[in-house]
XYZ file of C-alpha atoms in Angstrom:
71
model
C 0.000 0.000 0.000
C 1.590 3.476 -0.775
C -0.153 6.011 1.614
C 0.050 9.200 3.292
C 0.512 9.502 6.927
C -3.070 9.014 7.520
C -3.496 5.605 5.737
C -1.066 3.895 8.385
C -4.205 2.961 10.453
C -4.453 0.594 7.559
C -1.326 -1.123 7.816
C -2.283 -4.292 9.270
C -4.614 -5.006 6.211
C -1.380 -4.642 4.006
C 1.283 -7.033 3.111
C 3.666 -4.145 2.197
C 3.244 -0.489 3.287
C 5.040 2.559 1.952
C 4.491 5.598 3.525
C 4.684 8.988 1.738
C 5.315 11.560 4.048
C 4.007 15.026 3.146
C 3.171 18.407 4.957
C 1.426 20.008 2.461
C 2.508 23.485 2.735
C 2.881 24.189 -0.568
C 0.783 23.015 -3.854
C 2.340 20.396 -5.309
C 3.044 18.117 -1.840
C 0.580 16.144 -2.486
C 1.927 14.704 -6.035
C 5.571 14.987 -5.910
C 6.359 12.702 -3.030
C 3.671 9.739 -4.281
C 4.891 10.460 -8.316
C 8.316 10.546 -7.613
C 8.233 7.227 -5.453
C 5.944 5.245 -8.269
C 8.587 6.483 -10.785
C 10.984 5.262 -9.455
C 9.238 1.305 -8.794
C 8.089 1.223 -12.225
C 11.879 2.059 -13.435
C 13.367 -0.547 -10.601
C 10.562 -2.663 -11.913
C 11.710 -2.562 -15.559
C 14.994 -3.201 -15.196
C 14.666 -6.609 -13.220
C 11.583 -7.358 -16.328
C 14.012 -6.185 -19.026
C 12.213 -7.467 -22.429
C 9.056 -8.246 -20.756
C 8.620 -5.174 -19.410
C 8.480 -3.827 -23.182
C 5.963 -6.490 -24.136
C 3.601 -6.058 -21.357
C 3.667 -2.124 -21.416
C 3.208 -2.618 -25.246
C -0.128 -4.776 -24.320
C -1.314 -1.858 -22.196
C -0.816 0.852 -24.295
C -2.662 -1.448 -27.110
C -5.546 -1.967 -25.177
C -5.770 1.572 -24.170
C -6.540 2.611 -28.007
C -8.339 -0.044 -28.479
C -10.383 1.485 -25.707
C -10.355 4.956 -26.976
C -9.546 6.890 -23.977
C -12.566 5.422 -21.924
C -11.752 5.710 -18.083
């Protein structure tokens, strides 16, 4: 679970908890810490896929058109 201080009351119901800590003081607080922390496990998590990675992000992205941009 990736969280803000005030998820940790739900850390028992997790298997792995990552905790974003953030004061919010100024406007972007709430994105950089949480943005910057999923960059970097999708690049970690690229490197140990290596060609896989490609193939499954390739699969995404297809199905994504295929969608055409419904959410």
């Amino acid at each position: 679970m990736i969280t803000d201080q005030s998820g940790q009351k739900y850390a028992e119901q997790a298997t792995h908890l990552l905790v974003c800590h953030m004061n919010n003081e100024t406007p972007l607080d709430s994105y950089a810490v949480p943005s910057s922390l999923i960059a970097h496990l999708v690049n970690n998590t690229y490197q140990l896929l290596k060609g896989n990675a490609t193939k499954v992000s390739s699969k995404i992205s297809a199905n994504y058109a295929n969608l055409n941009e419904l959410e």
